[in-house]
PDB file of C-alpha atoms and ligand atoms in Angstrom:
ATOM      1  CA  UNK A 186      -5.484   2.418  23.500  1.00  0.00           C
ATOM      2  CA  UNK A 187      -2.266   1.542  20.004  1.00  0.00           C
ATOM      3  CA  UNK A 188       0.745   3.623  19.566  1.00  0.00           C
ATOM      4  CA  UNK A 189       1.949   5.585  16.697  1.00  0.00           C
ATOM      5  CA  UNK A 190       5.426   7.125  16.514  1.00  0.00           C
ATOM      6  CA  UNK A 191       4.981  10.889  15.337  1.00  0.00           C
ATOM      7  CA  UNK A 192       8.467  12.742  13.826  1.00  0.00           C
ATOM      8  CA  UNK A 193       8.779  16.113  13.757  1.00  0.00           C
ATOM      9  CA  UNK A 194      10.683  15.996  10.329  1.00  0.00           C
ATOM     10  CA  UNK A 195      14.156  19.063  10.142  1.00  0.00           C
ATOM     11  CA  UNK A 196      11.910  21.375   8.262  1.00  0.00           C
ATOM     12  CA  UNK A 197       9.796  21.908  11.396  1.00  0.00           C
ATOM     13  CA  UNK A 198      11.942  21.745  13.378  1.00  0.00           C
ATOM     14  CA  UNK A 199      14.640  24.643  11.689  1.00  0.00           C
ATOM     15  CA  UNK A 200      11.488  26.446  10.902  1.00  0.00           C
ATOM     16  CA  UNK A 201      10.950  26.954  15.045  1.00  0.00           C
ATOM     17  CA  UNK A 202       7.802  25.017  14.046  1.00  0.00           C
ATOM     18  CA  UNK A 203       8.355  21.771  17.085  1.00  0.00           C
ATOM     19  CA  UNK A 204       5.903  23.617  20.769  1.00  0.00           C
ATOM     20  CA  UNK A 205       2.983  23.505  17.804  1.00  0.00           C
ATOM     21  CA  UNK A 206       3.555  20.888  16.988  1.00  0.00           C
ATOM     22  CA  UNK A 207       3.495  19.518  20.324  1.00  0.00           C
ATOM     23  CA  UNK A 208       1.237  21.539  21.918  1.00  0.00           C
ATOM     24  CA  UNK A 209      -1.824  19.864  18.669  1.00  0.00           C
ATOM     25  CA  UNK A 210      -0.479  16.218  19.533  1.00  0.00           C
ATOM     26  CA  UNK A 211      -1.135  17.744  23.027  1.00  0.00           C
ATOM     27  CA  UNK A 212      -4.764  19.070  22.293  1.00  0.00           C
ATOM     28  CA  UNK A 213      -5.692  16.275  20.506  1.00  0.00           C
ATOM     29  CA  UNK A 214      -5.778  13.759  22.888  1.00  0.00           C
ATOM     30  CA  UNK A 215      -2.302  12.241  22.663  1.00  0.00           C
ATOM     31  CA  UNK A 216      -0.331  10.667  25.519  1.00  0.00           C
ATOM     32  CA  UNK A 217       3.083  10.847  25.045  1.00  0.00           C
ATOM     33  CA  UNK A 218       4.646   8.261  26.458  1.00  0.00           C
ATOM     34  CA  UNK A 219       7.547   9.227  25.392  1.00  0.00           C
ATOM     35  CA  UNK A 220      10.019  11.920  23.515  1.00  0.00           C
ATOM     36  CA  UNK A 221      13.795  12.814  22.032  1.00  0.00           C
ATOM     37  CA  UNK A 222      15.226  14.863  20.373  1.00  0.00           C
ATOM     38  CA  UNK A 223      17.995  13.834  18.115  1.00  0.00           C
ATOM     39  CA  UNK A 224      19.669  13.696  15.064  1.00  0.00           C
ATOM     40  CA  UNK A 225      19.020  10.743  12.259  1.00  0.00           C
ATOM     41  CA  UNK A 226      21.748   8.771  11.020  1.00  0.00           C
ATOM     42  CA  UNK A 227      21.964   7.966   7.978  1.00  0.00           C
ATOM     43  CA  UNK A 228      22.108   4.326   8.874  1.00  0.00           C
ATOM     44  CA  UNK A 229      19.615   4.184  10.979  1.00  0.00           C
ATOM     45  CA  UNK A 230      17.032   6.741   8.740  1.00  0.00           C
ATOM     46  CA  UNK A 231      16.912   4.160   5.833  1.00  0.00           C
ATOM     47  CA  UNK A 232      16.225   2.100   8.041  1.00  0.00           C
ATOM     48  CA  UNK A 233      13.038   3.695   9.208  1.00  0.00           C
ATOM     49  CA  UNK A 234      12.613   3.912   5.554  1.00  0.00           C
ATOM     50  CA  UNK A 235      13.655   0.965   4.138  1.00  0.00           C
ATOM     51  CA  UNK A 236       9.747   0.071   2.709  1.00  0.00           C
ATOM     52  CA  UNK A 237      10.626   3.045   0.312  1.00  0.00           C
ATOM     53  CA  UNK A 238      14.581   1.829  -0.752  1.00  0.00           C
ATOM     54  CA  UNK A 239      14.005   0.900  -4.001  1.00  0.00           C
ATOM     55  CA  UNK A 240      11.465   4.624  -4.210  1.00  0.00           C
ATOM     56  CA  UNK A 241      13.223   7.073  -6.670  1.00  0.00           C
ATOM     57  CA  UNK A 242      12.819   9.409  -3.548  1.00  0.00           C
ATOM     58  CA  UNK A 243      15.116   6.964  -1.611  1.00  0.00           C
ATOM     59  CA  UNK A 244      18.179   9.157  -0.936  1.00  0.00           C
ATOM     60  CA  UNK A 245      16.373  12.484  -1.249  1.00  0.00           C
ATOM     61  CA  UNK A 246      14.651  11.505   1.911  1.00  0.00           C
ATOM     62  CA  UNK A 247      17.518   9.657   3.765  1.00  0.00           C
ATOM     63  CA  UNK A 248      18.555  12.996   3.191  1.00  0.00           C
ATOM     64  CA  UNK A 249      16.257  15.230   4.258  1.00  0.00           C
ATOM     65  CA  UNK A 250      16.134  13.298   7.308  1.00  0.00           C
ATOM     66  CA  UNK A 251      19.693  13.750   8.271  1.00  0.00           C
ATOM     67  CA  UNK A 252      19.238  17.095   7.523  1.00  0.00           C
ATOM     68  CA  UNK A 253      19.257  18.568  10.943  1.00  0.00           C
ATOM     69  CA  UNK A 254      17.173  17.263  14.384  1.00  0.00           C
ATOM     70  CA  UNK A 255      14.578  15.695  14.480  1.00  0.00           C
ATOM     71  CA  UNK A 256      12.173  15.007  17.697  1.00  0.00           C
ATOM     72  CA  UNK A 257      10.656  11.828  18.293  1.00  0.00           C
ATOM     73  CA  UNK A 258       7.070  10.849  19.719  1.00  0.00           C
ATOM     74  CA  UNK A 259       6.035   7.950  20.836  1.00  0.00           C
ATOM     75  CA  UNK A 260       1.938   8.598  21.303  1.00  0.00           C
ATOM     76  CA  UNK A 261      -0.637   6.466  22.938  1.00  0.00           C
ATOM     77  CA  UNK A 262      -4.269   7.504  22.498  1.00  0.00           C
ATOM     78  CA  UNK A 263      -8.130   5.769  21.282  1.00  0.00           C
ATOM     79  CA  UNK A 264      -7.200   4.244  17.477  1.00  0.00           C
ATOM     80  CA  UNK A 265      -4.274   7.070  17.740  1.00  0.00           C
ATOM     81  CA  UNK A 266      -2.811   5.347  13.861  1.00  0.00           C
ATOM     82  CA  UNK A 267      -5.771   6.610  11.633  1.00  0.00           C
ATOM     83  CA  UNK A 268      -6.390   9.926  14.074  1.00  0.00           C
ATOM     84  CA  UNK A 269      -2.357  10.813  14.044  1.00  0.00           C
ATOM     85  CA  UNK A 270      -2.504  10.177  10.215  1.00  0.00           C
ATOM     86  CA  UNK A 271      -6.233  12.906  10.320  1.00  0.00           C
ATOM     87  CA  UNK A 272      -4.510  15.557  12.205  1.00  0.00           C
ATOM     88  CA  UNK A 273      -1.528  15.364  10.557  1.00  0.00           C
ATOM     89  CA  UNK A 274      -2.818  15.692   6.546  1.00  0.00           C
ATOM     90  CA  UNK A 275      -2.227  13.788   2.616  1.00  0.00           C
ATOM     91  CA  UNK A 276       1.553  13.288   2.081  1.00  0.00           C
ATOM     92  CA  UNK A 277       1.515  16.301   0.330  1.00  0.00           C
ATOM     93  CA  UNK A 278       0.872  19.174   2.187  1.00  0.00           C
ATOM     94  CA  UNK A 279      -0.752  21.368  -0.955  1.00  0.00           C
ATOM     95  CA  UNK A 280      -3.042  18.464  -0.687  1.00  0.00           C
ATOM     96  CA  UNK A 281      -3.417  18.102   2.716  1.00  0.00           C
ATOM     97  CA  UNK A 282      -6.772  19.418   4.816  1.00  0.00           C
ATOM     98  CA  UNK A 283      -6.931  23.356   6.441  1.00  0.00           C
ATOM     99  CA  UNK A 284      -5.815  23.058   9.188  1.00  0.00           C
ATOM    100  CA  UNK A 285      -4.115  20.000   9.461  1.00  0.00           C
ATOM    101  CA  UNK A 286      -0.218  19.904  10.735  1.00  0.00           C
ATOM    102  CA  UNK A 287       0.478  19.218   6.628  1.00  0.00           C
ATOM    103  CA  UNK A 288      -1.505  21.667   5.336  1.00  0.00           C
ATOM    104  CA  UNK A 289      -0.353  24.568   8.162  1.00  0.00           C
ATOM    105  CA  UNK A 290       3.792  23.362   8.330  1.00  0.00           C
ATOM    106  CA  UNK A 291       4.700  21.547   5.059  1.00  0.00           C
ATOM    107  CA  UNK A 292       6.251  22.407   1.874  1.00  0.00           C
ATOM    108  CA  UNK A 293       6.253  19.945  -0.349  1.00  0.00           C
ATOM    109  CA  UNK A 294       6.692  16.224  -0.221  1.00  0.00           C
ATOM    110  CA  UNK A 295       9.927  15.979   0.364  1.00  0.00           C
ATOM    111  CA  UNK A 296       9.196  18.594   2.535  1.00  0.00           C
ATOM    112  CA  UNK A 297       6.519  17.347   5.173  1.00  0.00           C
ATOM    113  CA  UNK A 298       6.666  18.765   8.232  1.00  0.00           C
ATOM    114  CA  UNK A 299       5.754  15.636  10.500  1.00  0.00           C
ATOM    115  CA  UNK A 300       6.049  11.425  10.356  1.00  0.00           C
ATOM    116  CA  UNK A 301       2.570   9.357  11.313  1.00  0.00           C
ATOM    117  CA  UNK A 302       2.926   5.370  10.850  1.00  0.00           C
ATOM    118  CA  UNK A 303       0.937   3.931   8.877  1.00  0.00           C
ATOM    119  CA  UNK A 304      -0.675   1.075  10.987  1.00  0.00           C
ATOM    120  CA  UNK A 305      -1.269  -0.506  14.984  1.00  0.00           C
ATOM    121  CA  UNK A 306       1.639  -3.021  14.513  1.00  0.00           C
ATOM    122  CA  UNK A 307       3.451  -0.459  12.862  1.00  0.00           C
ATOM    123  CA  UNK A 308       2.808   2.126  16.099  1.00  0.00           C
ATOM    124  CA  UNK A 309       4.375  -0.989  18.022  1.00  0.00           C
ATOM    125  CA  UNK A 310       8.120  -1.836  14.992  1.00  0.00           C
ATOM    126  CA  UNK A 311       8.728   2.033  15.145  1.00  0.00           C
ATOM    127  CA  UNK A 312       8.269   3.101  18.663  1.00  0.00           C
ATOM    128  CA  UNK A 313      10.881   0.502  19.000  1.00  0.00           C
ATOM    129  CA  UNK A 314      13.007   1.443  16.438  1.00  0.00           C
ATOM    130  CA  UNK A 315      13.634   4.403  18.195  1.00  0.00           C
ATOM    131  CA  UNK A 316      12.510   3.467  21.947  1.00  0.00           C
ATOM    132  CA  UNK A 317      13.244  -0.072  22.652  1.00  0.00           C
ATOM    133  CA  UNK A 318      15.651  -0.190  26.172  1.00  0.00           C
ATOM    134  CA  UNK A 319      17.889  -2.385  25.426  1.00  0.00           C
ATOM    135  CA  UNK A 320      19.619  -1.548  29.439  1.00  0.00           C
TER     136      UNK A 320
HETATM  137  P1  ATP B 884       6.021   9.646   6.306  1.00  0.00           P
HETATM  138  O1  ATP B 884       5.686   7.944   6.450  1.00  0.00           O
HETATM  139  O2  ATP B 884       6.905  10.070   6.266  1.00  0.00           O
HETATM  140  O3  ATP B 884       4.575   9.836   7.420  1.00  0.00           O
HETATM  141  P2  ATP B 884       3.369   9.341   4.490  1.00  0.00           P
HETATM  142  O4  ATP B 884       2.758   7.768   5.455  1.00  0.00           O
HETATM  143  O5  ATP B 884       2.342  10.327   4.427  1.00  0.00           O
HETATM  144  O6  ATP B 884       4.512   9.785   4.757  1.00  0.00           O
HETATM  145  P3  ATP B 884       4.892   7.864   2.660  1.00  0.00           P
HETATM  146  O7  ATP B 884       4.493   6.476   1.380  1.00  0.00           O
HETATM  147  O8  ATP B 884       5.254   6.609   3.864  1.00  0.00           O
HETATM  148  O9  ATP B 884       4.463   8.909   2.723  1.00  0.00           O
HETATM  149  O10 ATP B 884       6.693   7.970   2.163  1.00  0.00           O
HETATM  150  C1  ATP B 884       7.185   8.407   3.543  1.00  0.00           C
HETATM  151  C2  ATP B 884       8.059   9.725   3.150  1.00  0.00           C
HETATM  152  O11 ATP B 884       8.488   9.571   1.473  1.00  0.00           O
HETATM  153  C3  ATP B 884       6.602  10.713   3.527  1.00  0.00           C
HETATM  154  O12 ATP B 884       6.268  11.530   3.950  1.00  0.00           O
HETATM  155  C4  ATP B 884       8.093  11.629   2.032  1.00  0.00           C
HETATM  156  O13 ATP B 884       8.487  12.493   2.616  1.00  0.00           O
HETATM  157  C5  ATP B 884       8.533  10.642   1.419  1.00  0.00           C
HETATM  158  N1  ATP B 884       7.648  10.833   0.014  1.00  0.00           N
HETATM  159  C6  ATP B 884       7.340  10.078  -0.550  1.00  0.00           C
HETATM  160  N2  ATP B 884       6.760  10.335  -1.927  1.00  0.00           N
HETATM  161  C7  ATP B 884       7.725  11.506  -2.520  1.00  0.00           C
HETATM  162  C8  ATP B 884       8.002  11.527  -3.564  1.00  0.00           C
HETATM  163  N3  ATP B 884       7.088  11.480  -4.581  1.00  0.00           N
HETATM  164  N4  ATP B 884       8.777  12.897  -3.788  1.00  0.00           N
HETATM  165  C9  ATP B 884       9.535  12.622  -3.048  1.00  0.00           C
HETATM  166  N5  ATP B 884       9.744  12.563  -1.232  1.00  0.00           N
HETATM  167  C10 ATP B 884       9.031  11.498  -0.622  1.00  0.00           C
HETATM  168 MG1   MG B 885       4.384   5.853   5.341  1.00  0.00          MG
END
């Protein structure tokens, strides 16, 4: 079993698509290990997207991620990372395959509805970033 981190981003939360996305997660065979709703602080969003710190879109990305509520989920499934990336589709919703979450609920590369981890290691690192129990 593999872990991936999913985030329902502020655009899809605002549009009322949270329930439909969670339904899709369950119907695609993921086990929701952890789930919480939160509004990201600037520091938390910057830390999460630290690999993109030098990119021109970094501040836009951080502002967007802090612009409203997110729902963060740690998902478990066989082949969870690749499966979730297939279900969500390409980064740019206009290029995402029909029926994928980004094609259905995303608008553009910035407002692209959901996040998915890009490797097995990052699935664990990102899940720990939000769900590691320290007490
Ligand atoms: P995510 O990590 O959110 O699942 P991704 O792995 O498909 O998305 P990354 O290359 O990791 O894409 O980029 C992280 C996020 O940064 C994207 O989801 C998108 O919201 C934003 N982003 C990426 N490229 C651009 C861009 N050229 N302009 C604006 N925002 C961008
Ligand atoms: Mg990424």
